[in-house]
Short mmCIF file of C-alpha atoms and ligand atoms in Angstrom, two decimals:
data_model
loop_
_atom_site.label_atom_id
_atom_site.label_comp_id
_atom_site.label_asym_id
_atom_site.label_seq_id
_atom_site.Cartn_x
_atom_site.Cartn_y
_atom_site.Cartn_z
CA MET A 1 -0.01 0.00 0.00
CA SER A 2 1.38 3.40 -0.90
CA LEU A 3 1.39 6.20 1.64
CA LYS A 4 2.35 9.59 0.35
CA VAL A 5 3.21 12.79 2.24
CA VAL A 6 3.64 16.16 0.57
CA ILE A 7 5.58 18.82 2.47
CA ILE A 8 4.76 22.31 1.32
CA GLY A 9 7.61 24.63 2.25
CA GLY A 10 9.91 21.61 1.85
CA GLY A 11 13.00 23.80 1.44
CA SER A 12 12.66 24.93 5.08
CA SER A 13 15.62 24.31 7.37
CA TYR A 14 13.12 22.49 9.59
CA THR A 15 12.50 19.70 7.06
CA PRO A 16 15.20 17.31 8.33
CA GLU A 17 13.25 17.36 11.62
CA ILE A 18 10.14 15.90 10.04
CA ILE A 19 12.12 13.50 7.87
CA GLU A 20 13.70 12.09 11.04
CA GLY A 21 10.16 11.74 12.41
CA PHE A 22 9.07 9.59 9.41
CA ILE A 23 12.20 7.47 9.62
CA LYS A 24 11.74 6.86 13.35
CA ARG A 25 8.09 5.88 12.94
CA HIS A 26 8.39 3.95 9.73
CA ARG A 27 7.40 0.61 11.27
CA TYR A 28 3.98 1.92 12.34
CA PHE A 29 3.59 4.69 9.84
CA PRO A 30 5.13 3.27 6.64
CA VAL A 31 5.39 6.32 4.47
CA SER A 32 6.45 5.19 1.00
CA ALA A 33 6.74 8.51 -0.80
CA ILE A 34 7.57 12.05 0.26
CA THR A 35 7.46 15.05 -2.07
CA LEU A 36 9.00 18.32 -0.95
CA VAL A 37 7.45 21.37 -2.60
CA ASP A 38 8.64 24.96 -2.63
CA ILE A 39 8.42 28.08 -4.71
CA GLU A 40 10.94 29.52 -7.20
CA ALA A 41 12.53 31.78 -4.54
CA GLY A 42 13.28 28.72 -2.42
CA LYS A 43 14.64 26.54 -5.22
CA GLU A 44 18.23 26.44 -4.08
CA LYS A 45 17.33 25.56 -0.53
CA LEU A 46 14.90 22.93 -1.71
CA GLU A 47 17.62 21.25 -3.68
CA ILE A 48 20.03 21.19 -0.69
CA VAL A 49 17.39 19.95 1.74
CA GLY A 50 16.14 17.38 -0.82
CA GLN A 51 19.65 15.92 -1.27
CA PHE A 52 20.26 15.87 2.47
CA ALA A 53 16.90 14.25 3.18
CA ARG A 54 17.69 11.56 0.66
CA ARG A 55 20.97 10.87 2.43
CA MET A 56 19.12 10.64 5.81
CA ILE A 57 16.68 8.12 4.29
CA ARG A 58 19.38 6.08 2.64
CA LYS A 59 21.38 5.91 5.85
CA SER A 60 18.30 4.70 7.83
CA GLY A 61 17.54 2.00 5.26
CA VAL A 62 13.77 2.65 5.25
CA PRO A 63 12.09 2.28 1.83
CA ILE A 64 10.96 5.87 1.27
CA GLU A 65 11.10 7.49 -2.20
CA LEU A 66 11.82 11.18 -1.84
CA GLU A 67 11.40 13.79 -4.56
CA TRP A 68 11.26 17.58 -4.77
CA THR A 69 9.53 19.95 -7.12
CA LEU A 70 8.29 23.47 -7.66
CA ASN A 71 5.05 22.14 -9.15
CA ARG A 72 2.63 21.98 -6.20
CA GLN A 73 -0.35 20.73 -8.15
CA GLU A 74 1.53 17.83 -9.65
CA ALA A 75 3.02 16.97 -6.26
CA LEU A 76 -0.44 16.79 -4.69
CA ILE A 77 -1.56 13.88 -6.91
CA ASP A 78 -2.30 10.86 -4.71
CA ALA A 79 -1.22 12.59 -1.47
CA ASP A 80 -2.55 11.10 1.77
CA PHE A 81 -1.14 13.82 4.01
CA VAL A 82 -0.07 17.35 3.21
CA THR A 83 1.92 19.37 5.65
CA THR A 84 2.43 23.15 5.38
CA GLN A 85 5.36 25.03 6.86
CA ILE A 86 5.57 28.14 4.76
CA ARG A 87 6.59 31.73 5.46
CA VAL A 88 5.05 34.08 2.92
CA GLY A 89 7.62 36.84 2.23
CA GLY A 90 10.41 34.86 3.89
CA LEU A 91 12.55 35.98 6.74
CA SER A 92 12.71 39.56 5.45
CA ALA A 93 8.91 39.81 5.99
CA ARG A 94 9.40 38.37 9.49
CA GLU A 95 12.07 40.91 10.20
CA LYS A 96 9.61 43.72 9.39
CA ASP A 97 6.91 42.10 11.56
CA GLU A 98 9.33 42.18 14.47
CA ARG A 99 11.21 45.41 13.90
CA ILE A 100 8.40 47.84 13.05
CA PRO A 101 6.38 47.16 16.25
CA LEU A 102 9.55 47.28 18.38
CA SER A 103 10.34 50.70 16.95
CA HIS A 104 6.99 51.86 18.39
CA GLY A 105 7.50 50.22 21.77
CA ALA A 106 5.25 47.26 20.99
CA ILE A 107 6.03 43.58 20.98
CA GLY A 108 6.50 42.40 17.41
CA GLN A 109 6.69 38.58 17.55
CA GLU A 110 5.62 36.73 14.46
CA THR A 111 2.72 34.88 16.12
CA ASN A 112 1.54 37.08 19.00
CA GLY A 113 1.00 40.81 18.73
CA ALA A 114 1.29 43.09 15.75
CA GLY A 115 3.71 40.93 13.74
CA GLY A 116 1.47 37.90 14.07
CA ILE A 117 -1.50 39.86 12.69
CA PHE A 118 0.41 40.69 9.50
CA LYS A 119 1.80 37.18 9.22
CA ALA A 120 -1.80 35.98 9.24
CA LEU A 121 -2.85 38.56 6.66
CA ARG A 122 -0.10 37.35 4.31
CA THR A 123 -0.58 33.66 4.96
CA ILE A 124 -4.35 33.01 5.02
CA PRO A 125 -4.93 33.74 1.31
CA VAL A 126 -2.04 31.48 0.28
CA LEU A 127 -3.16 28.58 2.50
CA MET A 128 -6.69 29.08 1.14
CA GLU A 129 -5.32 28.51 -2.41
CA ILE A 130 -3.45 25.45 -1.25
CA CYS A 131 -6.71 24.07 0.26
CA HIS A 132 -8.50 24.63 -3.04
CA ASP A 133 -5.81 22.58 -4.78
CA ILE A 134 -6.03 19.82 -2.20
CA GLN A 135 -9.79 19.70 -2.49
CA LYS A 136 -9.51 19.40 -6.26
CA ILE A 137 -6.49 17.06 -6.55
CA CYS A 138 -6.41 14.89 -3.40
CA PRO A 139 -9.69 15.50 -1.48
CA ASN A 140 -9.14 12.64 0.92
CA ALA A 141 -5.77 14.04 2.15
CA TRP A 142 -5.42 15.49 5.64
CA LEU A 143 -3.77 18.87 5.77
CA ILE A 144 -1.58 19.19 8.83
CA ASN A 145 -0.77 22.88 9.31
CA PHE A 146 2.17 24.19 11.30
CA THR A 147 2.22 27.55 9.51
CA ASN A 148 1.91 30.34 12.02
CA PRO A 149 -0.15 31.84 13.50
CA ALA A 150 -1.22 28.17 13.48
CA GLY A 151 -4.50 28.58 15.41
CA ILE A 152 -5.71 31.57 13.39
CA VAL A 153 -4.71 30.02 10.06
CA THR A 154 -6.39 26.72 10.97
CA GLU A 155 -9.60 28.47 11.96
CA ALA A 156 -9.68 30.50 8.70
CA LEU A 157 -9.29 27.28 6.73
CA LEU A 158 -11.82 25.21 8.64
CA LYS A 159 -14.40 28.01 8.38
CA TYR A 160 -13.88 29.21 4.85
CA SER A 161 -11.90 26.78 2.70
CA PRO A 162 -13.66 24.00 0.77
CA HIS A 163 -11.33 21.41 2.27
CA LYS A 164 -12.35 20.44 5.82
CA LYS A 165 -9.73 17.82 6.63
CA VAL A 166 -7.48 20.35 8.32
CA ILE A 167 -5.71 20.08 11.67
CA GLY A 168 -3.37 22.62 13.29
CA VAL A 169 -0.32 21.46 15.21
CA CYS A 170 2.14 23.19 17.45
CA ASN A 171 5.09 22.01 19.47
CA ILE A 172 4.22 23.99 22.61
CA PRO A 173 1.86 21.49 24.30
CA PHE A 174 4.31 18.74 23.42
CA ASN A 175 7.24 20.72 24.89
CA MET A 176 5.21 21.54 28.02
CA LYS A 177 4.55 17.84 28.57
CA ASN A 178 8.22 17.02 28.10
CA SER A 179 9.36 19.84 30.42
CA VAL A 180 6.91 18.61 33.11
CA ALA A 181 8.21 15.06 32.68
CA GLU A 182 11.74 16.37 33.18
CA MET A 183 10.74 18.31 36.28
CA MET A 184 8.99 15.27 37.71
CA ASN A 185 11.81 12.99 36.66
CA CYS A 186 9.66 10.51 34.75
CA PRO A 187 9.11 9.45 31.11
CA ALA A 188 6.86 11.85 29.09
CA ASN A 189 4.37 9.05 28.65
CA ASP A 190 3.66 9.04 32.41
CA ILE A 191 2.44 12.65 32.17
CA GLN A 192 -1.00 13.70 31.11
CA ILE A 193 -1.93 17.40 30.85
CA GLU A 194 -5.44 18.69 30.28
CA PHE A 195 -4.87 21.59 27.85
CA VAL A 196 -7.37 24.40 27.52
CA GLY A 197 -7.26 27.44 25.28
CA MET A 198 -5.85 28.36 21.91
CA ASN A 199 -2.54 28.13 20.04
CA HIS A 200 0.18 30.02 21.88
CA PHE A 201 -2.47 30.89 24.44
CA VAL A 202 -3.00 27.46 25.89
CA PHE A 203 -3.01 26.64 29.63
CA GLY A 204 -2.28 23.32 31.31
CA LYS A 205 -5.37 23.10 33.46
CA ARG A 206 -4.55 19.92 35.33
CA VAL A 207 -1.58 17.60 35.33
CA TRP A 208 -1.50 13.91 36.17
CA MET A 209 1.46 11.58 36.68
CA ARG A 210 0.62 7.88 36.29
CA GLY A 211 -2.99 8.63 37.14
CA ASN A 212 -2.37 10.86 40.19
CA GLU A 213 -3.05 14.57 39.96
CA VAL A 214 0.19 16.50 40.47
CA THR A 215 -0.82 20.00 39.35
CA GLY A 216 0.19 21.56 42.69
CA GLN A 217 3.58 19.86 42.69
CA VAL A 218 4.34 20.96 39.15
CA LEU A 219 3.36 24.55 39.98
CA GLN A 220 5.76 24.45 42.94
CA LYS A 221 8.53 23.28 40.61
CA LEU A 222 7.70 26.11 38.18
CA ILE A 223 7.80 28.61 41.03
CA HIS A 224 11.34 27.43 41.79
CA GLN A 225 12.21 27.52 38.08
CA GLU A 226 13.15 23.89 37.92
CA GLY A 227 13.50 22.71 34.35
CA ASP A 228 13.75 24.58 31.06
CA TYR A 229 10.33 25.73 30.06
CA SER A 230 10.80 28.04 27.02
CA PRO A 231 11.67 27.18 23.42
CA ALA A 232 14.77 28.73 21.89
CA ASN A 233 12.90 31.70 20.44
CA ILE A 234 11.36 33.17 23.59
CA VAL A 235 12.66 34.59 26.79
CA SER A 236 12.43 32.57 29.98
CA LEU A 237 11.69 34.94 32.84
CA GLY A 238 10.06 32.52 35.22
CA TRP A 239 6.81 33.18 37.11
CA SER A 240 6.05 34.58 40.51
CA LYS A 241 4.58 32.43 43.25
CA GLU A 242 1.57 34.77 43.52
CA PHE A 243 0.77 34.49 39.83
CA LEU A 244 1.02 30.76 39.62
CA GLN A 245 -0.88 30.18 42.80
CA ALA A 246 -3.65 32.51 41.70
CA LEU A 247 -3.80 30.95 38.26
CA GLY A 248 -3.73 27.39 39.57
CA MET A 249 -2.78 26.20 36.07
CA LEU A 250 0.36 26.00 33.96
CA PRO A 251 0.85 29.01 31.67
CA ASN A 252 2.67 28.38 28.40
CA PRO A 253 5.89 30.29 27.60
CA TYR A 254 4.06 32.71 25.25
CA HIS A 255 1.96 33.89 28.21
CA GLN A 256 4.96 35.91 29.33
CA TYR A 257 4.04 38.38 26.59
CA TYR A 258 0.63 38.98 28.15
CA PHE A 259 1.40 38.81 31.85
CA GLN A 260 4.88 40.23 31.92
CA GLY A 261 4.67 42.45 28.88
CA ALA A 262 6.97 45.28 30.03
CA ALA A 263 9.75 42.94 31.14
CA VAL A 264 9.58 40.90 27.92
CA LEU A 265 9.60 44.07 25.82
CA GLU A 266 12.70 45.29 27.66
CA LYS A 267 14.41 41.93 27.03
CA ASP A 268 13.35 41.90 23.41
CA LEU A 269 14.63 45.44 22.91
CA GLN A 270 17.93 44.51 24.54
CA ALA A 271 18.26 41.41 22.33
CA TYR A 272 17.34 43.57 19.33
CA ARG A 273 20.09 46.06 20.09
CA GLU A 274 22.61 43.29 20.59
CA ASN A 275 21.76 40.82 17.85
CA GLY A 276 18.93 42.30 15.78
CA THR A 277 15.45 40.81 15.53
CA ARG A 278 14.76 37.10 15.99
CA ALA A 279 14.51 36.92 12.18
CA GLU A 280 18.09 38.10 11.90
CA VAL A 281 19.19 35.58 14.49
CA VAL A 282 17.36 32.83 12.65
CA ARG A 283 18.99 33.91 9.37
CA LYS A 284 22.39 33.26 10.91
CA VAL A 285 21.25 29.93 12.43
CA GLU A 286 19.91 28.93 9.00
CA LYS A 287 23.09 29.95 7.23
CA GLU A 288 25.08 27.64 9.57
CA LEU A 289 22.49 24.86 9.10
CA PHE A 290 22.66 25.08 5.35
CA ILE A 291 26.48 24.90 5.42
CA GLN A 292 26.00 21.60 7.28
CA TYR A 293 23.20 20.33 5.04
CA ARG A 294 25.41 20.73 2.00
CA LYS A 295 28.04 18.37 3.43
CA GLU A 296 27.96 15.09 1.52
CA GLU A 297 29.00 13.19 4.66
CA LEU A 298 26.07 14.56 6.73
CA ASN A 299 23.26 12.05 6.92
CA GLU A 300 21.59 12.73 10.26
CA LYS A 301 19.75 15.75 11.66
CA PRO A 302 22.41 18.08 13.12
CA LYS A 303 22.23 19.10 16.75
CA GLU A 304 22.23 22.80 15.75
CA LEU A 305 18.59 22.43 14.65
CA GLU A 306 17.76 22.67 18.36
CA ASN A 307 18.58 26.36 18.10
CA ARG A 308 15.30 26.84 16.32
CA GLY A 309 12.14 27.42 18.42
CA GLY A 310 10.23 24.75 16.55
CA ALA A 311 12.71 21.99 17.42
CA TYR A 312 10.81 18.68 17.96
CA TYR A 313 7.70 19.81 16.10
CA SER A 314 7.97 16.64 14.07
CA ASP A 315 7.13 14.53 17.07
CA ALA A 316 3.75 16.29 17.40
CA ALA A 317 3.19 16.16 13.62
CA CYS A 318 4.28 12.62 12.95
CA SER A 319 2.49 11.03 15.89
CA LEU A 320 -0.71 12.79 14.71
CA MET A 321 -0.36 11.37 11.19
CA GLU A 322 0.54 7.97 12.59
CA SER A 323 -2.58 7.91 14.73
CA ILE A 324 -4.85 8.98 11.88
CA HIS A 325 -3.29 6.33 9.65
CA ASN A 326 -3.73 3.58 12.25
CA ASN A 327 -7.12 4.80 13.51
CA ALA A 328 -5.44 4.72 16.92
CA GLY A 329 -8.05 6.44 19.13
CA ASP A 330 -5.34 7.90 21.37
CA ILE A 331 -5.31 11.39 22.82
CA GLN A 332 -3.20 14.18 21.35
CA THR A 333 -3.32 18.01 21.66
CA VAL A 334 -4.29 19.65 18.37
CA ASN A 335 -5.95 22.74 16.95
CA THR A 336 -9.46 21.79 15.92
CA MET A 337 -13.02 23.04 15.87
CA ASN A 338 -14.47 23.56 19.32
CA ASN A 339 -17.85 21.96 18.66
CA GLY A 340 -18.96 22.53 22.25
CA SER A 341 -15.83 21.32 24.03
CA ILE A 342 -15.51 24.80 25.66
CA PRO A 343 -19.03 26.15 25.94
CA ASP A 344 -17.76 29.70 26.52
CA LEU A 345 -16.36 29.86 23.01
CA PRO A 346 -18.18 29.73 19.67
CA ASN A 347 -18.73 26.21 18.30
CA ASP A 348 -16.85 27.04 15.12
CA ALA A 349 -13.84 28.55 16.92
CA VAL A 350 -10.57 26.63 16.62
CA ILE A 351 -9.18 25.74 20.02
CA GLU A 352 -6.07 23.82 21.21
CA VAL A 353 -7.26 20.95 23.32
CA ASN A 354 -6.77 17.26 23.88
CA SER A 355 -8.62 15.25 21.27
CA VAL A 356 -9.20 11.63 20.44
CA ILE A 357 -7.40 10.89 17.15
CA THR A 358 -8.93 8.44 14.70
CA ARG A 359 -8.96 8.06 10.93
CA ASP A 360 -11.89 10.49 10.98
CA GLY A 361 -9.68 13.17 12.50
CA PRO A 362 -9.72 14.77 15.94
CA GLN A 363 -12.69 14.62 18.33
CA PRO A 364 -12.05 17.23 21.00
CA LEU A 365 -12.60 16.06 24.58
CA THR A 366 -14.97 18.11 26.67
CA VAL A 367 -13.16 20.74 28.60
CA GLY A 368 -16.23 22.40 30.15
CA PRO A 369 -16.58 26.03 31.19
CA LEU A 370 -13.44 28.11 31.26
CA PRO A 371 -11.95 28.80 34.67
CA ALA A 372 -13.16 32.25 35.84
CA SER A 373 -9.56 33.56 36.08
CA VAL A 374 -8.90 33.22 32.35
CA LYS A 375 -12.37 33.27 30.83
CA GLY A 376 -12.21 36.98 30.03
CA ILE A 377 -8.83 37.01 28.39
CA ILE A 378 -9.43 33.78 26.41
CA GLN A 379 -12.65 35.22 25.01
CA GLN A 380 -10.89 38.46 24.18
CA MET A 381 -8.14 36.56 22.36
CA LYS A 382 -10.66 34.56 20.40
CA ALA A 383 -12.57 37.69 19.44
CA PHE A 384 -9.28 39.21 18.36
CA GLU A 385 -8.46 36.16 16.21
CA GLU A 386 -11.85 36.46 14.50
CA LEU A 387 -11.07 40.06 13.68
CA VAL A 388 -7.75 39.03 12.13
CA ILE A 389 -9.47 36.41 9.94
CA ARG A 390 -12.07 38.94 8.82
CA ALA A 391 -9.38 41.42 7.89
CA ALA A 392 -7.38 38.81 5.93
CA ARG A 393 -10.46 37.99 3.88
CA SER A 394 -11.87 41.45 3.37
CA GLY A 395 -8.69 43.47 2.80
CA LYS A 396 -10.32 46.40 4.55
CA TYR A 397 -8.27 48.96 6.49
CA THR A 398 -10.94 49.31 9.21
CA HIS A 399 -10.88 45.55 9.83
CA VAL A 400 -7.14 45.29 10.21
CA TYR A 401 -7.17 48.41 12.40
CA GLN A 402 -9.84 46.88 14.65
CA ALA A 403 -7.76 43.71 15.03
CA MET A 404 -4.64 45.70 15.83
CA VAL A 405 -6.23 47.99 18.42
CA MET A 406 -8.02 45.09 20.15
CA ASN A 407 -4.89 42.99 20.36
CA PRO A 408 -4.06 42.86 24.10
CA LEU A 409 -0.37 43.56 23.30
CA VAL A 410 -1.26 46.76 21.46
CA GLN A 411 -4.49 48.32 22.84
CA ASN A 412 -3.52 51.86 22.03
CA GLU A 413 -5.42 53.66 19.29
CA GLY A 414 -2.53 55.87 18.10
CA VAL A 415 0.12 53.14 18.16
CA ALA A 416 -2.31 50.78 16.38
CA ARG A 417 -2.79 53.28 13.55
CA GLN A 418 0.97 53.80 13.09
CA LEU A 419 1.57 50.06 13.12
CA VAL A 420 -1.13 49.33 10.60
CA ASP A 421 0.02 52.08 8.28
CA GLU A 422 3.67 51.12 8.36
CA LEU A 423 3.15 47.34 8.24
CA LEU A 424 0.63 47.66 5.34
CA GLU A 425 3.16 49.67 3.40
CA ALA A 426 6.07 47.40 4.27
CA HIS A 427 4.22 44.25 3.25
CA ARG A 428 2.30 45.66 0.28
CA GLU A 429 3.81 43.14 -2.14
CA PHE A 430 2.43 40.16 -0.13
CA LEU A 431 -1.00 41.68 0.68
CA PRO A 432 -2.79 41.78 -2.68
CA GLN A 433 -6.16 41.88 -0.90
CA PHE A 434 -5.32 45.32 0.44
CA ASN A 435 -4.15 46.86 -2.82
C1 G6P B 1 8.06 27.97 18.79
C2 G6P B 1 6.65 28.05 18.29
C3 G6P B 1 6.55 27.91 16.83
C4 G6P B 1 7.44 28.88 16.12
C5 G6P B 1 8.87 28.68 16.57
C6 G6P B 1 9.73 29.79 16.04
O1 G6P B 1 8.45 26.75 18.97
O2 G6P B 1 5.81 27.14 18.96
O3 G6P B 1 5.20 28.13 16.47
O4 G6P B 1 7.36 28.67 14.76
O5 G6P B 1 8.99 28.71 17.96
O6 G6P B 1 11.06 29.46 16.17
P1 G6P B 1 12.21 30.26 15.40
O7 G6P B 1 13.45 29.53 15.58
O8 G6P B 1 11.79 30.39 13.96
O9 G6P B 1 12.25 31.60 16.07
#
């Protein structure tokens, strides 16, 4: 039986990560063909990554045929899974998303805040086109989306694209589980976390270790800053005892932007002055990675890939595809339609929660009403995400302005106007809907 995966954005420096995931899982998820797809601008990287991925596969001895192409529609023929890891406008667009807000004293960040809004505006129309192609060419394929802002993009697709087999994935819940396991000194499989919220705004509501609830113990360890809790791309400031005790849940590393905004901004500005934006740092990391990827003798994922914030995303992505393929009925944390799991949010909102994974896709587990402490801010974030999606579709200035001013990291009418004006101008080429 053939099992084909198409990776859109295949020239990304992250690709060896997912290739390693397919190799490791081949026994239970026997992928037979992988096609890497990219655009003309990414041709050179695609070739380097393609050759390297082939060497990885050859070394492992698994029978996977790997190809690469710039022809997306041809690549999609007979696909069973399609993954998307694209960055519309490349790292230079990311640099603008990060730098322009910082120059106005606002957090840029390509997923949260002002930068994330513009990343969504650039990305949603492109992903929508990809979904049209999938629907036409391989309608039974599952689209696994990691493209940021993953929750917003996934909601736009599930609501408005013709293709409904779409699931959003992020490494944050996975990393949180691993960090907790490290803190508790046990294997990750012994830890179960009930996640509630949205992508990059998810909380760990309750934690169990081998069936016993250990939420309080984990919070104590977090108070004492035991264990590494942030991915490479975000600061790690730690949390106060008062905050964690009042919250009674695990925040995720991105919550620092919302609950320690001034301190994070100061750190981001300091890092910006020293090393430039995260985009510039990533450019250097990528340059080094590509020097390695070119080496004929390299046939395993290099350690330096851990310098990227998305390190280990392939574990989340590959175990999801494996469970769909095997109709496993296990529980994984994904971005999917609410459908009543959280009654305080719209049924058609995309949320990040534990879901049962079968060949029919994710069935979210019931979370129940949101805890009073975070109900307000989660609803505000969801309303903000809806505003972003509306702006991406309409191309109207008022809509993007509304999204900007209502973003909890901006919430200043004058700054919002400056940011919208400058970012619209800076990204004009990649925002055809606004021209
Ligand atoms: C985190 C996030 C991802 C994001 C990545 C960025 O892991 O969960 O959504 O894409 O970091 O990492 P980078 O190395 O590109 O800054």
